[in-house]
Coordinates of C-alpha atoms in Angstrom, one line a residue:
X83 CA 65.2 -138.9 171.3
X84 CA 62.3 -138.0 173.6
X85 CA 58.6 -138.6 173.5
X86 CA 57.8 -135.5 171.4
X87 CA 60.5 -135.9 169.0
X88 CA 59.3 -139.2 168.0
X89 CA 55.7 -138.1 167.9
X90 CA 57.1 -135.0 165.6
X91 CA 59.0 -137.3 163.3
X92 CA 56.6 -138.3 160.1
X93 CA 59.4 -140.6 158.7
X94 CA 59.4 -142.7 161.6
X95 CA 57.4 -146.2 161.9
X96 CA 55.3 -146.3 164.5
X97 CA 56.4 -149.1 167.4
X98 CA 54.2 -152.5 167.6
X99 CA 52.2 -152.0 170.7
X100 CA 54.0 -153.8 173.7
X101 CA 52.6 -157.2 174.9
X102 CA 50.7 -157.0 178.0
X103 CA 52.5 -156.4 181.0
X104 CA 53.5 -159.8 182.7
X105 CA 52.2 -158.4 186.1
X106 CA 48.9 -158.3 184.7
X107 CA 47.3 -161.7 185.9
X108 CA 45.2 -161.7 182.9
X109 CA 48.4 -161.5 180.3
X110 CA 49.9 -164.3 182.3
X111 CA 47.1 -166.9 181.7
X112 CA 46.2 -165.5 178.3
X113 CA 49.7 -164.9 176.6
X114 CA 50.7 -168.8 177.1
X115 CA 47.7 -170.2 175.8
X116 CA 47.6 -168.4 172.4
X117 CA 51.0 -168.9 171.1
X118 CA 50.7 -172.5 172.2
X119 CA 47.5 -172.6 170.2
X120 CA 49.1 -170.7 167.3
X121 CA 52.3 -173.2 166.9
X122 CA 50.0 -176.2 167.4
X123 CA 48.1 -174.8 164.0
X124 CA 51.4 -174.6 162.3
X125 CA 52.9 -177.8 163.3
X126 CA 49.5 -179.5 162.4
X127 CA 49.2 -177.6 159.1
X128 CA 52.8 -178.2 157.9
X129 CA 52.5 -182.0 158.7
X130 CA 49.8 -182.1 156.6
X131 CA 52.0 -180.6 154.0
X132 CA 54.2 -183.4 153.8
X133 CA 51.3 -185.7 152.8
X134 CA 49.9 -183.2 150.1
X135 CA 53.5 -183.1 148.9
X136 CA 53.5 -186.5 148.8
X137 CA 50.3 -186.9 146.6
X138 CA 51.0 -184.1 144.3
X139 CA 54.9 -184.9 143.6
X140 CA 54.0 -187.4 140.8
X141 CA 51.9 -184.7 138.8
X142 CA 53.5 -181.5 139.4
X143 CA 57.2 -180.5 139.6
X144 CA 58.9 -179.3 142.5
X145 CA 59.4 -175.4 141.2
X146 CA 55.8 -175.7 140.0
X147 CA 54.5 -176.6 143.0
X148 CA 56.2 -174.2 144.9
X149 CA 55.1 -171.0 142.4
X150 CA 51.6 -172.6 142.9
X151 CA 51.4 -172.4 146.7
X152 CA 53.4 -169.3 147.3
X153 CA 50.9 -167.5 144.6
X154 CA 47.5 -168.7 146.4
X155 CA 49.4 -167.8 149.7
X156 CA 50.0 -164.4 148.7
X157 CA 46.9 -163.5 147.3
X158 CA 44.8 -164.8 150.1
X159 CA 47.4 -162.8 152.4
X160 CA 47.0 -160.0 150.3
X161 CA 43.3 -159.9 150.5
X162 CA 43.5 -160.1 154.4
X163 CA 46.3 -157.3 154.9
X164 CA 44.1 -155.1 152.5
X165 CA 41.7 -154.7 155.4
X166 CA 44.0 -154.3 158.1
X167 CA 45.1 -150.9 156.5
X168 CA 48.7 -151.5 157.9
X169 CA 51.9 -148.7 157.7
X170 CA 54.9 -150.6 155.3
X171 CA 57.8 -151.5 157.1
X172 CA 60.7 -149.2 157.5
X173 CA 63.3 -148.9 154.8
X174 CA 65.9 -150.8 157.1
X175 CA 63.6 -153.8 157.4
X176 CA 63.3 -154.7 153.6
X177 CA 66.5 -156.4 153.4
X178 CA 65.8 -159.1 155.9
X179 CA 62.2 -159.2 154.6
X180 CA 63.5 -160.1 151.1
X181 CA 65.9 -162.6 152.3
X182 CA 63.3 -164.6 154.1
X183 CA 61.3 -164.8 151.0
X184 CA 63.9 -165.8 148.8
X185 CA 65.5 -168.6 151.8
X186 CA 62.3 -169.8 153.6
X187 CA 59.7 -169.6 151.0
X188 CA 61.6 -170.2 147.8
X189 CA 64.6 -172.2 148.7
X190 CA 63.6 -174.1 151.4
X191 CA 60.1 -175.2 149.6
X192 CA 62.1 -176.0 146.1
X193 CA 64.7 -177.6 148.1
X194 CA 62.5 -179.6 150.1
X195 CA 60.3 -180.7 147.6
X196 CA 63.0 -181.5 144.8
X197 CA 64.7 -183.8 147.8
X198 CA 61.5 -185.8 148.3
X199 CA 61.6 -186.8 144.9
X200 CA 65.5 -188.3 145.3
X201 CA 65.3 -189.9 148.5
X202 CA 62.1 -191.3 150.9
X203 CA 60.4 -189.3 153.4
X204 CA 61.4 -190.9 156.3
X205 CA 65.1 -190.0 155.5
X206 CA 64.1 -186.4 154.1
X207 CA 62.1 -185.9 157.2
X208 CA 65.6 -187.2 159.5
X209 CA 67.6 -184.6 157.6
X210 CA 65.6 -181.6 157.4
X211 CA 65.0 -181.9 161.4
X212 CA 68.6 -180.7 161.5
X213 CA 67.1 -177.4 161.4
X214 CA 66.0 -176.8 164.8
X215 CA 69.3 -177.9 166.5
X216 CA 70.7 -175.0 163.9
X217 CA 67.8 -172.3 165.0
X218 CA 68.8 -173.3 168.6
X219 CA 72.5 -172.7 168.2
X220 CA 72.0 -169.4 165.8
X221 CA 69.1 -168.2 168.5
X222 CA 71.7 -168.8 171.2
X223 CA 74.5 -166.7 169.5
X224 CA 72.8 -164.0 167.7
X225 CA 69.6 -163.1 169.6
X226 CA 71.3 -163.8 173.2
X227 CA 68.5 -166.4 174.2
X228 CA 71.5 -168.6 175.4
X229 CA 71.1 -172.6 176.0
X230 CA 68.8 -173.2 178.6
X231 CA 69.0 -176.9 179.9
X232 CA 65.8 -178.1 179.2
X233 CA 66.2 -176.8 175.5
X234 CA 69.1 -178.8 175.1
X235 CA 68.1 -182.0 176.6
X236 CA 64.7 -181.6 174.8
X237 CA 66.3 -180.8 171.5
X238 CA 68.5 -184.1 172.0
X239 CA 65.5 -186.2 172.7
X240 CA 63.5 -184.9 169.8
X241 CA 66.2 -185.6 167.4
X242 CA 66.8 -188.8 168.5
X243 CA 62.9 -189.2 168.0
X244 CA 63.3 -188.0 164.5
X245 CA 66.4 -190.2 163.5
X246 CA 64.4 -193.1 164.9
X247 CA 61.6 -192.3 162.6
X248 CA 64.1 -191.8 159.7
X249 CA 65.6 -195.5 160.3
X250 CA 61.9 -196.7 160.7
X251 CA 60.6 -195.7 157.6
X252 CA 63.7 -194.8 155.3
X253 CA 65.4 -197.0 152.5
X254 CA 68.8 -196.1 152.5
X255 CA 69.3 -197.9 149.1
X256 CA 67.2 -195.2 147.3
X257 CA 69.3 -192.5 148.9
X258 CA 70.7 -190.0 146.6
X259 CA 73.5 -187.5 147.5
X260 CA 71.9 -184.4 146.1
X261 CA 68.8 -185.2 147.9
X262 CA 70.8 -185.6 151.0
X263 CA 72.5 -181.9 149.9
X264 CA 69.2 -180.6 149.3
X265 CA 67.5 -181.4 152.9
X266 CA 70.6 -179.7 154.0
X267 CA 70.1 -176.7 152.2
X268 CA 66.2 -176.7 153.2
X269 CA 67.5 -176.8 156.9
X270 CA 70.0 -174.0 156.7
X271 CA 67.3 -171.9 154.7
X272 CA 64.8 -172.4 157.4
X273 CA 67.0 -171.5 160.7
X274 CA 68.6 -168.5 159.0
X275 CA 65.3 -166.9 158.0
X276 CA 63.8 -167.7 161.8
X277 CA 66.6 -165.8 163.2
X278 CA 66.0 -162.6 160.9
X279 CA 62.4 -162.7 161.3
X280 CA 62.5 -163.0 164.8
X281 CA 63.8 -159.1 165.3
X282 CA 61.2 -158.0 162.7
X283 CA 58.0 -159.1 164.4
X284 CA 58.8 -156.5 167.1
X285 CA 58.2 -153.7 164.5
X286 CA 55.4 -155.3 162.1
X287 CA 52.9 -157.6 162.5
X288 CA 53.1 -161.5 161.7
X289 CA 50.5 -161.0 159.1
X290 CA 52.4 -158.3 157.1
X291 CA 55.7 -160.4 157.4
X292 CA 54.5 -163.5 156.4
X293 CA 52.7 -161.5 153.4
X294 CA 55.9 -159.6 152.1
X295 CA 57.9 -162.9 152.2
X296 CA 55.5 -165.3 150.8
X297 CA 55.0 -162.6 147.6
X298 CA 58.8 -162.5 147.3
X299 CA 59.0 -166.3 147.4
X300 CA 56.5 -166.2 144.4
X301 CA 58.3 -163.7 142.3
X302 CA 61.3 -165.6 142.8
X303 CA 59.5 -168.6 141.5
X304 CA 57.8 -167.0 138.5
X305 CA 60.3 -168.8 136.2
X306 CA 58.2 -171.8 137.0
X307 CA 54.9 -170.6 136.0
X308 CA 54.8 -171.8 132.9
X309 CA 55.6 -175.4 133.8
X310 CA 52.8 -174.9 136.6
X311 CA 50.6 -174.6 133.5
X312 CA 51.9 -177.3 132.1
X313 CA 51.4 -179.8 135.0
X314 CA 47.8 -178.8 135.8
X315 CA 46.5 -179.1 132.1
X316 CA 48.0 -182.9 132.3
X317 CA 47.4 -183.3 136.2
X318 CA 43.5 -182.1 136.4
X319 CA 41.8 -180.6 138.3
X320 CA 42.5 -182.6 141.6
X321 CA 46.0 -181.3 141.5
X322 CA 44.9 -177.7 141.5
X323 CA 42.6 -178.3 144.5
X324 CA 45.7 -180.2 146.3
X325 CA 47.6 -176.7 145.5
X326 CA 45.0 -174.5 146.7
X327 CA 45.1 -176.5 149.7
X328 CA 48.7 -176.0 150.0
X329 CA 48.7 -172.5 149.6
X330 CA 45.7 -171.6 152.0
X331 CA 46.5 -173.7 154.7
X332 CA 50.5 -174.7 155.1
X333 CA 51.2 -171.3 153.9
X334 CA 49.0 -168.7 154.3
X335 CA 47.8 -169.8 157.7
X336 CA 50.4 -171.7 159.2
X337 CA 53.2 -169.4 158.8
X338 CA 51.1 -166.4 160.1
X339 CA 50.4 -168.5 163.0
X340 CA 53.7 -169.1 163.4
X341 CA 55.0 -165.7 163.1
X342 CA 52.2 -164.6 165.7
X343 CA 54.0 -167.5 168.3
X344 CA 57.6 -166.0 167.5
X345 CA 57.0 -162.6 168.4
X346 CA 56.0 -164.1 171.9
X347 CA 58.5 -166.9 172.4
X348 CA 62.1 -167.5 172.2
X349 CA 63.1 -168.9 168.3
X350 CA 64.8 -171.9 170.0
X351 CA 62.1 -173.1 171.9
X352 CA 59.8 -172.7 169.4
X353 CA 61.8 -174.3 166.6
X354 CA 61.9 -177.3 168.8
X355 CA 58.2 -177.7 168.4
X356 CA 58.8 -178.6 164.5
X357 CA 60.0 -181.9 166.2
X358 CA 56.0 -183.0 166.3
X359 CA 56.0 -182.6 162.6
X360 CA 57.1 -186.3 161.7
X361 CA 54.9 -187.9 164.1
X362 CA 52.1 -186.0 163.3
X363 CA 52.9 -186.8 159.7
X364 CA 52.9 -190.3 159.9
X365 CA 49.6 -190.3 161.8
X366 CA 48.0 -188.4 158.8
X367 CA 49.5 -190.7 156.2
X368 CA 48.3 -193.6 158.6
X369 CA 44.7 -192.0 158.7
X370 CA 44.3 -190.4 154.7
X371 CA 46.8 -192.7 152.9
X372 CA 46.5 -196.2 154.8
X373 CA 50.0 -196.0 155.3
X374 CA 50.6 -198.3 158.7
X375 CA 53.8 -196.8 160.3
X376 CA 56.1 -199.4 161.8
X377 CA 55.9 -199.7 165.4
X378 CA 59.5 -198.3 165.7
X379 CA 58.5 -195.2 164.1
X380 CA 55.7 -194.7 166.8
X381 CA 58.7 -195.2 169.4
X382 CA 60.5 -192.3 167.4
X383 CA 57.2 -190.5 167.6
X384 CA 56.7 -190.9 171.4
X385 CA 60.3 -189.7 171.9
X386 CA 59.7 -186.4 169.8
X387 CA 56.5 -185.9 172.1
X388 CA 58.9 -186.2 175.3
X389 CA 61.5 -184.1 173.7
X390 CA 58.9 -181.0 172.8
X391 CA 57.5 -181.4 176.1
X392 CA 60.7 -181.0 177.8
X393 CA 62.0 -178.0 176.0
X394 CA 58.5 -176.5 176.8
X395 CA 59.3 -176.7 180.6
X396 CA 59.9 -172.9 182.0
X397 CA 62.9 -172.2 183.9
X398 CA 64.4 -169.0 185.3
X399 CA 67.4 -167.1 184.2
X400 CA 68.8 -163.6 184.1
X401 CA 67.5 -161.4 181.2
X402 CA 70.0 -159.0 179.7
X403 CA 67.2 -156.3 179.6
X404 CA 65.7 -156.5 183.1
X405 CA 64.9 -158.8 186.6
X406 CA 64.7 -162.5 186.1
X407 CA 62.2 -163.8 183.9
X408 CA 60.8 -167.2 182.7
X409 CA 62.3 -168.7 179.9
X410 CA 60.1 -167.9 176.9
X411 CA 58.3 -165.2 178.4
X412 CA 57.8 -162.1 176.4
X413 CA 60.8 -159.5 177.9
X414 CA 60.6 -155.6 177.1
X415 CA 64.0 -154.5 175.7
X416 CA 64.8 -151.1 175.0
X417 CA 64.1 -149.6 171.6
X418 CA 67.7 -148.7 171.2
X419 CA 69.1 -152.6 171.9
X420 CA 66.1 -153.6 169.4
X421 CA 67.2 -151.6 166.7
X422 CA 70.9 -152.5 167.2
X423 CA 70.2 -156.0 167.4
X424 CA 67.9 -155.9 164.0
X425 CA 71.0 -153.9 162.2
X426 CA 73.4 -156.6 163.1
X427 CA 70.9 -159.2 161.3
X428 CA 70.1 -157.5 158.6
X429 CA 72.2 -159.2 155.7

């Protein structure tokens, strides 16, 4: 199809603008900084969510808590998106968008909230952080990212750090089989959703993808609305304020900054940064809840930091779309290949 044909096709969704050429010195300096800042915001806010869920867990049931934060997130993102006047995603992208909303925003959150009521936070963090490993494998196989050595070595170090944190803070006697199963369900839902999300971000903005998925998740969780009303009446305004925080910050802001970073990074390398969530959550619990962590947990946190640092090292690799590129750098693919790859990933 020629350029004139593409311009003349009224049913064709305009492509997202290409990132600045990597040959531009200003682009080379700007591109790494903004995605790094964005994923830093996501990691810190997601870590704060663990503290918030721990506080609210005794007052609000898992499903009601999920519905409340998704409803707040959807309303906030929708209000912001209304000022952007962006075109709707192409029809072929909607199955993936719906699945992301169902799996990541609904299933993941309900499963994780329910798991934390059955097992302790340390064991939950250890089990859920199987997700970056699953994501790295799926990204290597489905997105063609391969298995660069820094990612493999750093992921192993980071996962060992999470295991150390889990052993230091867990109580195996309180473990519940269904709690373990729910953690693995949450991990799988997260990994599969990121793999489906990555191709969509080449055609739609992170804000739009996040809003649609968040809204789908809220609709799926609508049956929990009566329970939310009941729980909030009993818990009082503090619980309502906590849900508003979870909806605005760890949901609306964190998922949008994650999408921004994912559009400009390899999914596997970006997923490894979530190994920072457990040590940051421990630090926040120490600061906000006066929960003094064991020394062994601090050692595990140090290993997580080292592991993420290793995964962020850039190497040289051959790209299927062009010349040698730095690992994690945005590589412009042919539109036909992007469409074909997206088709394979649609459920």
